[in-house]
DNA sequence: GTGTATTAATTGATAGAACAACTAATACGA
DNA sequence: TCGTATTAGTTGTTCTATCAATTAATACAC
């Protein structure tokens, strides 16, 4: 098997990309833990619900949109429910289905947390880039998602409201 | 506190960026687990050592380069040592210091795994981008690291050898 | 209709990550 | 040179993630 190595330029780009993949989520996660006592994933779950009609989604759909397995989501939902941030109810028409709905407390949590999170995103990402670079980043991420997520599962709530976009 | 929201374009870019941050590491991790029985982080540790002089680094330096805390690295090093992939020895001049060194088996592991990993990186990332986009991605990641890692800790082995670049 | 297959979600067990507490060795100040 | 502070790592505990097994409800074939 002959290996196609990365050429020198690709290599330098990749080293930096790896660093970004490591550092950016870590810093967002750490910020959310500090200001909201939420993991990045927990915040993401709440944010997805907050964008959905009735602030409610069935577990399996929520799992798809957060790229989580159902077991993982189920555990997280149990903890969030214990904290009063969301509520689970069985669907009437199909009693296998569980609907997860944001409570008022959960909604307030998103309302308070989202601005701080957005500010963090802005200062870590958008403030560091020129408008051209933002455009380029949009095209690059689009191209990458063509490979990583051809079905587009993670881009469903594409930009409904401006509130809790991540 | 007045919130500066993201405008519509930034928002769409960010949604996709979030998806990439979630999916790309997950797919690289899952690939490495399958082909090498290594987590992404474990592979990264071995790769960093493989680039270092004597294939050896002190634990604290290795921690900086992998963006890990010392406790985390210590646990991982214990497991890798148990698998015979690296060896830890106390330094003579300062006996507080532990040197982690890649064993022959560990080196072979990197030699076998790196090409498969690089192929995965190529197919998930570089094959999806035009040469211009790769250049742009290089500039963008550089700008981001100016904020995320101003000290440049994670870019130390900048492109010494072409082997085990990630 | 009854039995089987499929779907939706939860539960339980094991492995990994994060944080705090601890140990051991060196540096340093009076 | 004695005591304290600092540095380098490890260990232990708790929380989260992952995978397998299980439960429960619906769909479907005969």
JSON list of N, CA, C and O in Angstrom, two decimals, chain A residues 3-5 9-12 14 16 18 22-23 27 44 67 115 119 122 126 134-136 138 140-141 148-149 158 163 165-166, chain B residues 3-5 9-12 14 16 18 22-23 27 44 67 115 119 122 126 134-136 138 141 148-149 158 163 165-166:
[
{"chain": "A", "resi": 3, "resn": "UNK", "atom": "N", "xyz": [1.50, 5.08, 0.33]},
{"chain": "A", "resi": 3, "resn": "UNK", "atom": "CA", "xyz": [0.84, 6.13, 1.10]},
{"chain": "A", "resi": 3, "resn": "UNK", "atom": "C", "xyz": [1.00, 7.47, 0.41]},
{"chain": "A", "resi": 3, "resn": "UNK", "atom": "O", "xyz": [2.11, 7.86, 0.05]},
{"chain": "A", "resi": 4, "resn": "UNK", "atom": "N", "xyz": [-0.09, 8.15, 0.26]},
{"chain": "A", "resi": 4, "resn": "UNK", "atom": "CA", "xyz": [0.00, 9.52, -0.21]},
{"chain": "A", "resi": 4, "resn": "UNK", "atom": "C", "xyz": [0.14, 10.42, 1.01]},
{"chain": "A", "resi": 4, "resn": "UNK", "atom": "O", "xyz": [-0.80, 10.60, 1.79]},
{"chain": "A", "resi": 5, "resn": "UNK", "atom": "N", "xyz": [1.31, 10.95, 1.22]},
{"chain": "A", "resi": 5, "resn": "UNK", "atom": "CA", "xyz": [1.52, 11.82, 2.38]},
{"chain": "A", "resi": 5, "resn": "UNK", "atom": "C", "xyz": [0.94, 13.19, 2.11]},
{"chain": "A", "resi": 5, "resn": "UNK", "atom": "O", "xyz": [0.60, 13.52, 0.97]},
{"chain": "A", "resi": 9, "resn": "UNK", "atom": "N", "xyz": [2.72, 22.09, 2.73]},
{"chain": "A", "resi": 9, "resn": "UNK", "atom": "CA", "xyz": [1.71, 23.11, 3.05]},
{"chain": "A", "resi": 9, "resn": "UNK", "atom": "C", "xyz": [0.50, 22.49, 3.76]},
{"chain": "A", "resi": 9, "resn": "UNK", "atom": "O", "xyz": [0.06, 22.98, 4.80]},
{"chain": "A", "resi": 10, "resn": "UNK", "atom": "N", "xyz": [0.00, 21.41, 3.20]},
{"chain": "A", "resi": 10, "resn": "UNK", "atom": "CA", "xyz": [-1.13, 20.73, 3.83]},
{"chain": "A", "resi": 10, "resn": "UNK", "atom": "C", "xyz": [-0.81, 20.38, 5.28]},
{"chain": "A", "resi": 10, "resn": "UNK", "atom": "O", "xyz": [-1.66, 20.50, 6.16]},
{"chain": "A", "resi": 11, "resn": "UNK", "atom": "N", "xyz": [0.41, 19.93, 5.47]},
{"chain": "A", "resi": 11, "resn": "UNK", "atom": "CA", "xyz": [0.82, 19.52, 6.81]},
{"chain": "A", "resi": 11, "resn": "UNK", "atom": "C", "xyz": [0.75, 20.68, 7.80]},
{"chain": "A", "resi": 11, "resn": "UNK", "atom": "O", "xyz": [0.22, 20.54, 8.91]},
{"chain": "A", "resi": 12, "resn": "UNK", "atom": "N", "xyz": [1.26, 21.81, 7.39]},
{"chain": "A", "resi": 12, "resn": "UNK", "atom": "CA", "xyz": [1.21, 22.97, 8.28]},
{"chain": "A", "resi": 12, "resn": "UNK", "atom": "C", "xyz": [-0.22, 23.40, 8.56]},
{"chain": "A", "resi": 12, "resn": "UNK", "atom": "O", "xyz": [-0.57, 23.77, 9.68]},
{"chain": "A", "resi": 14, "resn": "UNK", "atom": "N", "xyz": [-2.78, 21.41, 8.53]},
{"chain": "A", "resi": 14, "resn": "UNK", "atom": "CA", "xyz": [-3.42, 20.39, 9.36]},
{"chain": "A", "resi": 14, "resn": "UNK", "atom": "C", "xyz": [-3.02, 20.50, 10.82]},
{"chain": "A", "resi": 14, "resn": "UNK", "atom": "O", "xyz": [-3.85, 20.34, 11.72]},
{"chain": "A", "resi": 16, "resn": "UNK", "atom": "N", "xyz": [-2.33, 23.11, 12.43]},
{"chain": "A", "resi": 16, "resn": "UNK", "atom": "CA", "xyz": [-3.10, 24.19, 13.03]},
{"chain": "A", "resi": 16, "resn": "UNK", "atom": "C", "xyz": [-4.58, 23.82, 13.18]},
{"chain": "A", "resi": 16, "resn": "UNK", "atom": "O", "xyz": [-5.23, 24.17, 14.16]},
{"chain": "A", "resi": 18, "resn": "UNK", "atom": "N", "xyz": [-5.79, 20.88, 13.70]},
{"chain": "A", "resi": 18, "resn": "UNK", "atom": "CA", "xyz": [-5.89, 20.00, 14.86]},
{"chain": "A", "resi": 18, "resn": "UNK", "atom": "C", "xyz": [-5.92, 20.82, 16.15]},
{"chain": "A", "resi": 18, "resn": "UNK", "atom": "O", "xyz": [-6.72, 20.54, 17.05]},
{"chain": "A", "resi": 22, "resn": "UNK", "atom": "N", "xyz": [-9.06, 21.05, 18.87]},
{"chain": "A", "resi": 22, "resn": "UNK", "atom": "CA", "xyz": [-8.85, 20.73, 20.27]},
{"chain": "A", "resi": 22, "resn": "UNK", "atom": "C", "xyz": [-9.21, 21.91, 21.18]},
{"chain": "A", "resi": 22, "resn": "UNK", "atom": "O", "xyz": [-9.91, 21.76, 22.18]},
{"chain": "A", "resi": 23, "resn": "UNK", "atom": "N", "xyz": [-8.75, 23.09, 20.82]},
{"chain": "A", "resi": 23, "resn": "UNK", "atom": "CA", "xyz": [-8.84, 24.22, 21.74]},
{"chain": "A", "resi": 23, "resn": "UNK", "atom": "C", "xyz": [-10.20, 24.92, 21.73]},
{"chain": "A", "resi": 23, "resn": "UNK", "atom": "O", "xyz": [-10.68, 25.33, 22.79]},
{"chain": "A", "resi": 27, "resn": "UNK", "atom": "N", "xyz": [-12.49, 25.46, 25.03]},
{"chain": "A", "resi": 27, "resn": "UNK", "atom": "CA", "xyz": [-12.67, 26.77, 25.64]},
{"chain": "A", "resi": 27, "resn": "UNK", "atom": "C", "xyz": [-14.15, 27.15, 25.72]},
{"chain": "A", "resi": 27, "resn": "UNK", "atom": "O", "xyz": [-14.58, 27.80, 26.68]},
{"chain": "A", "resi": 44, "resn": "UNK", "atom": "N", "xyz": [-26.17, 22.67, 24.10]},
{"chain": "A", "resi": 44, "resn": "UNK", "atom": "CA", "xyz": [-26.58, 22.41, 22.73]},
{"chain": "A", "resi": 44, "resn": "UNK", "atom": "C", "xyz": [-27.96, 21.75, 22.70]},
{"chain": "A", "resi": 44, "resn": "UNK", "atom": "O", "xyz": [-28.80, 22.10, 21.88]},
{"chain": "A", "resi": 67, "resn": "UNK", "atom": "N", "xyz": [-26.30, 15.05, 17.06]},
{"chain": "A", "resi": 67, "resn": "UNK", "atom": "CA", "xyz": [-25.31, 14.03, 16.73]},
{"chain": "A", "resi": 67, "resn": "UNK", "atom": "C", "xyz": [-24.99, 13.13, 17.92]},
{"chain": "A", "resi": 67, "resn": "UNK", "atom": "O", "xyz": [-23.86, 12.71, 18.12]},
{"chain": "A", "resi": 115, "resn": "UNK", "atom": "N", "xyz": [-26.72, 34.82, 25.35]},
{"chain": "A", "resi": 115, "resn": "UNK", "atom": "CA", "xyz": [-25.94, 36.03, 25.05]},
{"chain": "A", "resi": 115, "resn": "UNK", "atom": "C", "xyz": [-24.48, 35.92, 25.48]},
{"chain": "A", "resi": 115, "resn": "UNK", "atom": "O", "xyz": [-23.58, 36.34, 24.76]},
{"chain": "A", "resi": 119, "resn": "UNK", "atom": "N", "xyz": [-21.34, 35.95, 22.92]},
{"chain": "A", "resi": 119, "resn": "UNK", "atom": "CA", "xyz": [-20.24, 36.89, 23.11]},
{"chain": "A", "resi": 119, "resn": "UNK", "atom": "C", "xyz": [-18.90, 36.17, 23.09]},
{"chain": "A", "resi": 119, "resn": "UNK", "atom": "O", "xyz": [-17.92, 36.65, 22.51]},
{"chain": "A", "resi": 122, "resn": "UNK", "atom": "N", "xyz": [-18.15, 35.18, 19.56]},
{"chain": "A", "resi": 122, "resn": "UNK", "atom": "CA", "xyz": [-17.70, 36.34, 18.81]},
{"chain": "A", "resi": 122, "resn": "UNK", "atom": "C", "xyz": [-16.23, 36.65, 19.12]},
{"chain": "A", "resi": 122, "resn": "UNK", "atom": "O", "xyz": [-15.42, 36.84, 18.21]},
{"chain": "A", "resi": 126, "resn": "UNK", "atom": "N", "xyz": [-15.16, 35.30, 15.53]},
{"chain": "A", "resi": 126, "resn": "UNK", "atom": "CA", "xyz": [-15.48, 36.28, 14.50]},
{"chain": "A", "resi": 126, "resn": "UNK", "atom": "C", "xyz": [-14.65, 37.55, 14.62]},
{"chain": "A", "resi": 126, "resn": "UNK", "atom": "O", "xyz": [-14.29, 38.16, 13.61]},
{"chain": "A", "resi": 134, "resn": "UNK", "atom": "N", "xyz": [-14.47, 35.19, 7.00]},
{"chain": "A", "resi": 134, "resn": "UNK", "atom": "CA", "xyz": [-15.74, 34.60, 7.44]},
{"chain": "A", "resi": 134, "resn": "UNK", "atom": "C", "xyz": [-16.46, 33.97, 6.25]},
{"chain": "A", "resi": 134, "resn": "UNK", "atom": "O", "xyz": [-16.96, 32.85, 6.34]},
{"chain": "A", "resi": 135, "resn": "UNK", "atom": "N", "xyz": [-16.49, 34.69, 5.16]},
{"chain": "A", "resi": 135, "resn": "UNK", "atom": "CA", "xyz": [-17.10, 34.13, 3.94]},
{"chain": "A", "resi": 135, "resn": "UNK", "atom": "C", "xyz": [-16.40, 32.85, 3.53]},
{"chain": "A", "resi": 135, "resn": "UNK", "atom": "O", "xyz": [-17.05, 31.83, 3.22]},
{"chain": "A", "resi": 136, "resn": "UNK", "atom": "N", "xyz": [-15.08, 32.89, 3.53]},
{"chain": "A", "resi": 136, "resn": "UNK", "atom": "CA", "xyz": [-14.31, 31.70, 3.15]},
{"chain": "A", "resi": 136, "resn": "UNK", "atom": "C", "xyz": [-14.58, 30.54, 4.10]},
{"chain": "A", "resi": 136, "resn": "UNK", "atom": "O", "xyz": [-14.75, 29.39, 3.68]},
{"chain": "A", "resi": 138, "resn": "UNK", "atom": "N", "xyz": [-17.22, 29.99, 5.73]},
{"chain": "A", "resi": 138, "resn": "UNK", "atom": "CA", "xyz": [-18.54, 29.46, 5.40]},
{"chain": "A", "resi": 138, "resn": "UNK", "atom": "C", "xyz": [-18.48, 28.48, 4.25]},
{"chain": "A", "resi": 138, "resn": "UNK", "atom": "O", "xyz": [-19.09, 27.40, 4.29]},
{"chain": "A", "resi": 140, "resn": "UNK", "atom": "N", "xyz": [-15.78, 26.83, 3.22]},
{"chain": "A", "resi": 140, "resn": "UNK", "atom": "CA", "xyz": [-14.96, 25.67, 3.61]},
{"chain": "A", "resi": 140, "resn": "UNK", "atom": "C", "xyz": [-15.76, 24.70, 4.46]},
{"chain": "A", "resi": 140, "resn": "UNK", "atom": "O", "xyz": [-15.77, 23.48, 4.21]},
{"chain": "A", "resi": 141, "resn": "UNK", "atom": "N", "xyz": [-16.47, 25.22, 5.46]},
{"chain": "A", "resi": 141, "resn": "UNK", "atom": "CA", "xyz": [-17.26, 24.33, 6.32]},
{"chain": "A", "resi": 141, "resn": "UNK", "atom": "C", "xyz": [-18.37, 23.65, 5.51]},
{"chain": "A", "resi": 141, "resn": "UNK", "atom": "O", "xyz": [-18.68, 22.49, 5.76]},
{"chain": "A", "resi": 148, "resn": "UNK", "atom": "N", "xyz": [-18.67, 15.14, 5.77]},
{"chain": "A", "resi": 148, "resn": "UNK", "atom": "CA", "xyz": [-18.87, 14.71, 7.15]},
{"chain": "A", "resi": 148, "resn": "UNK", "atom": "C", "xyz": [-20.33, 14.41, 7.47]},
{"chain": "A", "resi": 148, "resn": "UNK", "atom": "O", "xyz": [-20.63, 13.56, 8.31]},
{"chain": "A", "resi": 149, "resn": "UNK", "atom": "N", "xyz": [-21.22, 15.13, 6.84]},
{"chain": "A", "resi": 149, "resn": "UNK", "atom": "CA", "xyz": [-22.64, 15.02, 7.17]},
{"chain": "A", "resi": 149, "resn": "UNK", "atom": "C", "xyz": [-23.47, 15.22, 5.91]},
{"chain": "A", "resi": 149, "resn": "UNK", "atom": "O", "xyz": [-24.20, 16.20, 5.77]},
{"chain": "A", "resi": 158, "resn": "UNK", "atom": "N", "xyz": [-31.48, 25.71, 10.60]},
{"chain": "A", "resi": 158, "resn": "UNK", "atom": "CA", "xyz": [-30.43, 26.41, 9.87]},
{"chain": "A", "resi": 158, "resn": "UNK", "atom": "C", "xyz": [-30.22, 27.86, 10.27]},
{"chain": "A", "resi": 158, "resn": "UNK", "atom": "O", "xyz": [-29.13, 28.37, 10.23]},
{"chain": "A", "resi": 163, "resn": "UNK", "atom": "N", "xyz": [-31.63, 33.61, 18.09]},
{"chain": "A", "resi": 163, "resn": "UNK", "atom": "CA", "xyz": [-31.34, 33.56, 19.51]},
{"chain": "A", "resi": 163, "resn": "UNK", "atom": "C", "xyz": [-30.26, 32.59, 19.91]},
{"chain": "A", "resi": 163, "resn": "UNK", "atom": "O", "xyz": [-29.14, 32.95, 20.24]},
{"chain": "A", "resi": 165, "resn": "UNK", "atom": "N", "xyz": [-28.50, 30.08, 18.59]},
{"chain": "A", "resi": 165, "resn": "UNK", "atom": "CA", "xyz": [-28.07, 29.49, 17.35]},
{"chain": "A", "resi": 165, "resn": "UNK", "atom": "C", "xyz": [-27.08, 28.39, 17.55]},
{"chain": "A", "resi": 165, "resn": "UNK", "atom": "O", "xyz": [-26.92, 27.52, 16.73]},
{"chain": "A", "resi": 166, "resn": "UNK", "atom": "N", "xyz": [-26.34, 28.40, 18.61]},
{"chain": "A", "resi": 166, "resn": "UNK", "atom": "CA", "xyz": [-25.50, 27.23, 18.79]},
{"chain": "A", "resi": 166, "resn": "UNK", "atom": "C", "xyz": [-26.07, 26.51, 19.97]},
{"chain": "A", "resi": 166, "resn": "UNK", "atom": "O", "xyz": [-26.03, 27.06, 21.03]},
{"chain": "B", "resi": 3, "resn": "UNK", "atom": "N", "xyz": [-26.47, 43.02, 24.17]},
{"chain": "B", "resi": 3, "resn": "UNK", "atom": "CA", "xyz": [-25.85, 41.88, 23.49]},
{"chain": "B", "resi": 3, "resn": "UNK", "atom": "C", "xyz": [-25.62, 42.18, 22.03]},
{"chain": "B", "resi": 3, "resn": "UNK", "atom": "O", "xyz": [-26.53, 42.63, 21.34]},
{"chain": "B", "resi": 4, "resn": "UNK", "atom": "N", "xyz": [-24.42, 41.92, 21.58]},
{"chain": "B", "resi": 4, "resn": "UNK", "atom": "CA", "xyz": [-24.18, 42.01, 20.15]},
{"chain": "B", "resi": 4, "resn": "UNK", "atom": "C", "xyz": [-24.45, 40.63, 19.56]},
{"chain": "B", "resi": 4, "resn": "UNK", "atom": "O", "xyz": [-23.68, 39.71, 19.76]},
{"chain": "B", "resi": 5, "resn": "UNK", "atom": "N", "xyz": [-25.55, 40.49, 18.85]},
{"chain": "B", "resi": 5, "resn": "UNK", "atom": "CA", "xyz": [-25.85, 39.19, 18.26]},
{"chain": "B", "resi": 5, "resn": "UNK", "atom": "C", "xyz": [-24.99, 38.97, 17.03]},
{"chain": "B", "resi": 5, "resn": "UNK", "atom": "O", "xyz": [-24.36, 39.89, 16.53]},
{"chain": "B", "resi": 9, "resn": "UNK", "atom": "N", "xyz": [-25.37, 36.16, 8.36]},
{"chain": "B", "resi": 9, "resn": "UNK", "atom": "CA", "xyz": [-24.32, 35.39, 7.69]},
{"chain": "B", "resi": 9, "resn": "UNK", "atom": "C", "xyz": [-23.42, 34.70, 8.72]},
{"chain": "B", "resi": 9, "resn": "UNK", "atom": "O", "xyz": [-23.15, 33.51, 8.61]},
{"chain": "B", "resi": 10, "resn": "UNK", "atom": "N", "xyz": [-23.00, 35.43, 9.73]},
{"chain": "B", "resi": 10, "resn": "UNK", "atom": "CA", "xyz": [-22.17, 34.84, 10.77]},
{"chain": "B", "resi": 10, "resn": "UNK", "atom": "C", "xyz": [-22.85, 33.63, 11.39]},
{"chain": "B", "resi": 10, "resn": "UNK", "atom": "O", "xyz": [-22.22, 32.61, 11.66]},
{"chain": "B", "resi": 11, "resn": "UNK", "atom": "N", "xyz": [-24.14, 33.78, 11.59]},
{"chain": "B", "resi": 11, "resn": "UNK", "atom": "CA", "xyz": [-24.90, 32.70, 12.20]},
{"chain": "B", "resi": 11, "resn": "UNK", "atom": "C", "xyz": [-24.86, 31.43, 11.35]},
{"chain": "B", "resi": 11, "resn": "UNK", "atom": "O", "xyz": [-24.62, 30.34, 11.87]},
{"chain": "B", "resi": 12, "resn": "UNK", "atom": "N", "xyz": [-25.06, 31.59, 10.07]},
{"chain": "B", "resi": 12, "resn": "UNK", "atom": "CA", "xyz": [-25.05, 30.41, 9.20]},
{"chain": "B", "resi": 12, "resn": "UNK", "atom": "C", "xyz": [-23.67, 29.78, 9.17]},
{"chain": "B", "resi": 12, "resn": "UNK", "atom": "O", "xyz": [-23.53, 28.56, 9.17]},
{"chain": "B", "resi": 14, "resn": "UNK", "atom": "N", "xyz": [-21.54, 29.93, 11.61]},
{"chain": "B", "resi": 14, "resn": "UNK", "atom": "CA", "xyz": [-21.28, 29.32, 12.92]},
{"chain": "B", "resi": 14, "resn": "UNK", "atom": "C", "xyz": [-21.98, 27.97, 13.08]},
{"chain": "B", "resi": 14, "resn": "UNK", "atom": "O", "xyz": [-21.40, 27.03, 13.62]},
{"chain": "B", "resi": 16, "resn": "UNK", "atom": "N", "xyz": [-22.55, 25.83, 10.86]},
{"chain": "B", "resi": 16, "resn": "UNK", "atom": "CA", "xyz": [-21.76, 24.82, 10.15]},
{"chain": "B", "resi": 16, "resn": "UNK", "atom": "C", "xyz": [-20.45, 24.53, 10.87]},
{"chain": "B", "resi": 16, "resn": "UNK", "atom": "O", "xyz": [-19.98, 23.40, 10.92]},
{"chain": "B", "resi": 18, "resn": "UNK", "atom": "N", "xyz": [-19.90, 24.67, 14.05]},
{"chain": "B", "resi": 18, "resn": "UNK", "atom": "CA", "xyz": [-20.23, 23.80, 15.18]},
{"chain": "B", "resi": 18, "resn": "UNK", "atom": "C", "xyz": [-20.34, 22.36, 14.73]},
{"chain": "B", "resi": 18, "resn": "UNK", "atom": "O", "xyz": [-19.82, 21.45, 15.38]},
{"chain": "B", "resi": 22, "resn": "UNK", "atom": "N", "xyz": [-17.92, 19.19, 15.86]},
{"chain": "B", "resi": 22, "resn": "UNK", "atom": "CA", "xyz": [-18.49, 17.99, 16.46]},
{"chain": "B", "resi": 22, "resn": "UNK", "atom": "C", "xyz": [-18.14, 16.74, 15.66]},
{"chain": "B", "resi": 22, "resn": "UNK", "atom": "O", "xyz": [-17.72, 15.73, 16.21]},
{"chain": "B", "resi": 23, "resn": "UNK", "atom": "N", "xyz": [-18.30, 16.82, 14.34]},
{"chain": "B", "resi": 23, "resn": "UNK", "atom": "CA", "xyz": [-18.22, 15.62, 13.52]},
{"chain": "B", "resi": 23, "resn": "UNK", "atom": "C", "xyz": [-16.81, 15.19, 13.17]},
{"chain": "B", "resi": 23, "resn": "UNK", "atom": "O", "xyz": [-16.49, 14.00, 13.16]},
{"chain": "B", "resi": 27, "resn": "UNK", "atom": "N", "xyz": [-15.24, 11.52, 13.96]},
{"chain": "B", "resi": 27, "resn": "UNK", "atom": "CA", "xyz": [-14.96, 10.54, 12.91]},
{"chain": "B", "resi": 27, "resn": "UNK", "atom": "C", "xyz": [-13.50, 10.11, 12.90]},
{"chain": "B", "resi": 27, "resn": "UNK", "atom": "O", "xyz": [-13.18, 8.95, 12.64]},
{"chain": "B", "resi": 44, "resn": "UNK", "atom": "N", "xyz": [-2.42, 10.92, 19.50]},
{"chain": "B", "resi": 44, "resn": "UNK", "atom": "CA", "xyz": [-1.77, 12.22, 19.51]},
{"chain": "B", "resi": 44, "resn": "UNK", "atom": "C", "xyz": [-0.56, 12.21, 20.44]},
{"chain": "B", "resi": 44, "resn": "UNK", "atom": "O", "xyz": [0.50, 12.75, 20.10]},
{"chain": "B", "resi": 67, "resn": "UNK", "atom": "N", "xyz": [-2.11, 19.69, 25.02]},
{"chain": "B", "resi": 67, "resn": "UNK", "atom": "CA", "xyz": [-3.17, 20.46, 25.67]},
{"chain": "B", "resi": 67, "resn": "UNK", "atom": "C", "xyz": [-3.89, 19.64, 26.72]},
{"chain": "B", "resi": 67, "resn": "UNK", "atom": "O", "xyz": [-5.10, 19.75, 26.91]},
{"chain": "B", "resi": 115, "resn": "UNK", "atom": "N", "xyz": [0.01, 6.24, 8.43]},
{"chain": "B", "resi": 115, "resn": "UNK", "atom": "CA", "xyz": [-0.47, 6.31, 7.05]},
{"chain": "B", "resi": 115, "resn": "UNK", "atom": "C", "xyz": [-1.98, 6.17, 6.93]},
{"chain": "B", "resi": 115, "resn": "UNK", "atom": "O", "xyz": [-2.61, 6.88, 6.15]},
{"chain": "B", "resi": 119, "resn": "UNK", "atom": "N", "xyz": [-4.45, 9.08, 5.56]},
{"chain": "B", "resi": 119, "resn": "UNK", "atom": "CA", "xyz": [-5.38, 8.83, 4.46]},
{"chain": "B", "resi": 119, "resn": "UNK", "atom": "C", "xyz": [-6.79, 9.29, 4.84]},
{"chain": "B", "resi": 119, "resn": "UNK", "atom": "O", "xyz": [-7.52, 9.86, 4.03]},
{"chain": "B", "resi": 122, "resn": "UNK", "atom": "N", "xyz": [-6.90, 13.02, 4.75]},
{"chain": "B", "resi": 122, "resn": "UNK", "atom": "CA", "xyz": [-6.97, 13.47, 3.37]},
{"chain": "B", "resi": 122, "resn": "UNK", "atom": "C", "xyz": [-8.38, 13.33, 2.82]},
{"chain": "B", "resi": 122, "resn": "UNK", "atom": "O", "xyz": [-8.93, 14.26, 2.23]},
{"chain": "B", "resi": 126, "resn": "UNK", "atom": "N", "xyz": [-8.85, 17.28, 2.98]},
{"chain": "B", "resi": 126, "resn": "UNK", "atom": "CA", "xyz": [-8.15, 17.92, 1.88]},
{"chain": "B", "resi": 126, "resn": "UNK", "atom": "C", "xyz": [-8.75, 17.60, 0.52]},
{"chain": "B", "resi": 126, "resn": "UNK", "atom": "O", "xyz": [-8.77, 18.45, -0.38]},
{"chain": "B", "resi": 134, "resn": "UNK", "atom": "N", "xyz": [-7.61, 25.49, 0.85]},
{"chain": "B", "resi": 134, "resn": "UNK", "atom": "CA", "xyz": [-6.60, 25.02, 1.80]},
{"chain": "B", "resi": 134, "resn": "UNK", "atom": "C", "xyz": [-5.74, 26.19, 2.28]},
{"chain": "B", "resi": 134, "resn": "UNK", "atom": "O", "xyz": [-5.47, 26.33, 3.47]},
{"chain": "B", "resi": 135, "resn": "UNK", "atom": "N", "xyz": [-5.35, 27.02, 1.34]},
{"chain": "B", "resi": 135, "resn": "UNK", "atom": "CA", "xyz": [-4.59, 28.22, 1.70]},
{"chain": "B", "resi": 135, "resn": "UNK", "atom": "C", "xyz": [-5.39, 29.10, 2.66]},
{"chain": "B", "resi": 135, "resn": "UNK", "atom": "O", "xyz": [-4.87, 29.55, 3.69]},
{"chain": "B", "resi": 136, "resn": "UNK", "atom": "N", "xyz": [-6.65, 29.30, 2.33]},
{"chain": "B", "resi": 136, "resn": "UNK", "atom": "CA", "xyz": [-7.51, 30.13, 3.17]},
{"chain": "B", "resi": 136, "resn": "UNK", "atom": "C", "xyz": [-7.66, 29.51, 4.57]},
{"chain": "B", "resi": 136, "resn": "UNK", "atom": "O", "xyz": [-7.60, 30.21, 5.58]},
{"chain": "B", "resi": 138, "resn": "UNK", "atom": "N", "xyz": [-5.59, 27.68, 6.08]},
{"chain": "B", "resi": 138, "resn": "UNK", "atom": "CA", "xyz": [-4.33, 27.93, 6.79]},
{"chain": "B", "resi": 138, "resn": "UNK", "atom": "C", "xyz": [-4.31, 29.31, 7.43]},
{"chain": "B", "resi": 138, "resn": "UNK", "atom": "O", "xyz": [-3.90, 29.46, 8.58]},
{"chain": "B", "resi": 141, "resn": "UNK", "atom": "N", "xyz": [-7.05, 29.41, 10.33]},
{"chain": "B", "resi": 141, "resn": "UNK", "atom": "CA", "xyz": [-6.65, 28.72, 11.57]},
{"chain": "B", "resi": 141, "resn": "UNK", "atom": "C", "xyz": [-5.52, 29.47, 12.26]},
{"chain": "B", "resi": 141, "resn": "UNK", "atom": "O", "xyz": [-5.46, 29.52, 13.48]},
{"chain": "B", "resi": 148, "resn": "UNK", "atom": "N", "xyz": [-6.76, 31.60, 20.43]},
{"chain": "B", "resi": 148, "resn": "UNK", "atom": "CA", "xyz": [-6.95, 30.38, 21.22]},
{"chain": "B", "resi": 148, "resn": "UNK", "atom": "C", "xyz": [-5.68, 29.91, 21.90]},
{"chain": "B", "resi": 148, "resn": "UNK", "atom": "O", "xyz": [-5.71, 29.30, 22.96]},
{"chain": "B", "resi": 149, "resn": "UNK", "atom": "N", "xyz": [-4.56, 30.16, 21.27]},
{"chain": "B", "resi": 149, "resn": "UNK", "atom": "CA", "xyz": [-3.28, 29.62, 21.76]},
{"chain": "B", "resi": 149, "resn": "UNK", "atom": "C", "xyz": [-2.17, 30.61, 21.45]},
{"chain": "B", "resi": 149, "resn": "UNK", "atom": "O", "xyz": [-1.27, 30.33, 20.65]},
{"chain": "B", "resi": 158, "resn": "UNK", "atom": "N", "xyz": [6.24, 21.92, 14.53]},
{"chain": "B", "resi": 158, "resn": "UNK", "atom": "CA", "xyz": [5.51, 22.61, 13.47]},
{"chain": "B", "resi": 158, "resn": "UNK", "atom": "C", "xyz": [5.47, 21.87, 12.15]},
{"chain": "B", "resi": 158, "resn": "UNK", "atom": "O", "xyz": [4.55, 21.95, 11.39]},
{"chain": "B", "resi": 163, "resn": "UNK", "atom": "N", "xyz": [6.11, 12.63, 8.99]},
{"chain": "B", "resi": 163, "resn": "UNK", "atom": "CA", "xyz": [5.53, 11.34, 9.32]},
{"chain": "B", "resi": 163, "resn": "UNK", "atom": "C", "xyz": [4.23, 11.43, 10.09]},
{"chain": "B", "resi": 163, "resn": "UNK", "atom": "O", "xyz": [3.16, 11.18, 9.57]},
{"chain": "B", "resi": 165, "resn": "UNK", "atom": "N", "xyz": [2.40, 13.71, 11.69]},
{"chain": "B", "resi": 165, "resn": "UNK", "atom": "CA", "xyz": [2.15, 15.12, 11.83]},
{"chain": "B", "resi": 165, "resn": "UNK", "atom": "C", "xyz": [0.98, 15.42, 12.71]},
{"chain": "B", "resi": 165, "resn": "UNK", "atom": "O", "xyz": [0.89, 16.47, 13.27]},
{"chain": "B", "resi": 166, "resn": "UNK", "atom": "N", "xyz": [0.03, 14.48, 12.81]},
{"chain": "B", "resi": 166, "resn": "UNK", "atom": "CA", "xyz": [-1.00, 14.79, 13.77]},
{"chain": "B", "resi": 166, "resn": "UNK", "atom": "C", "xyz": [-0.79, 13.89, 14.95]},
{"chain": "B", "resi": 166, "resn": "UNK", "atom": "O", "xyz": [-0.89, 12.71, 14.80]}
]
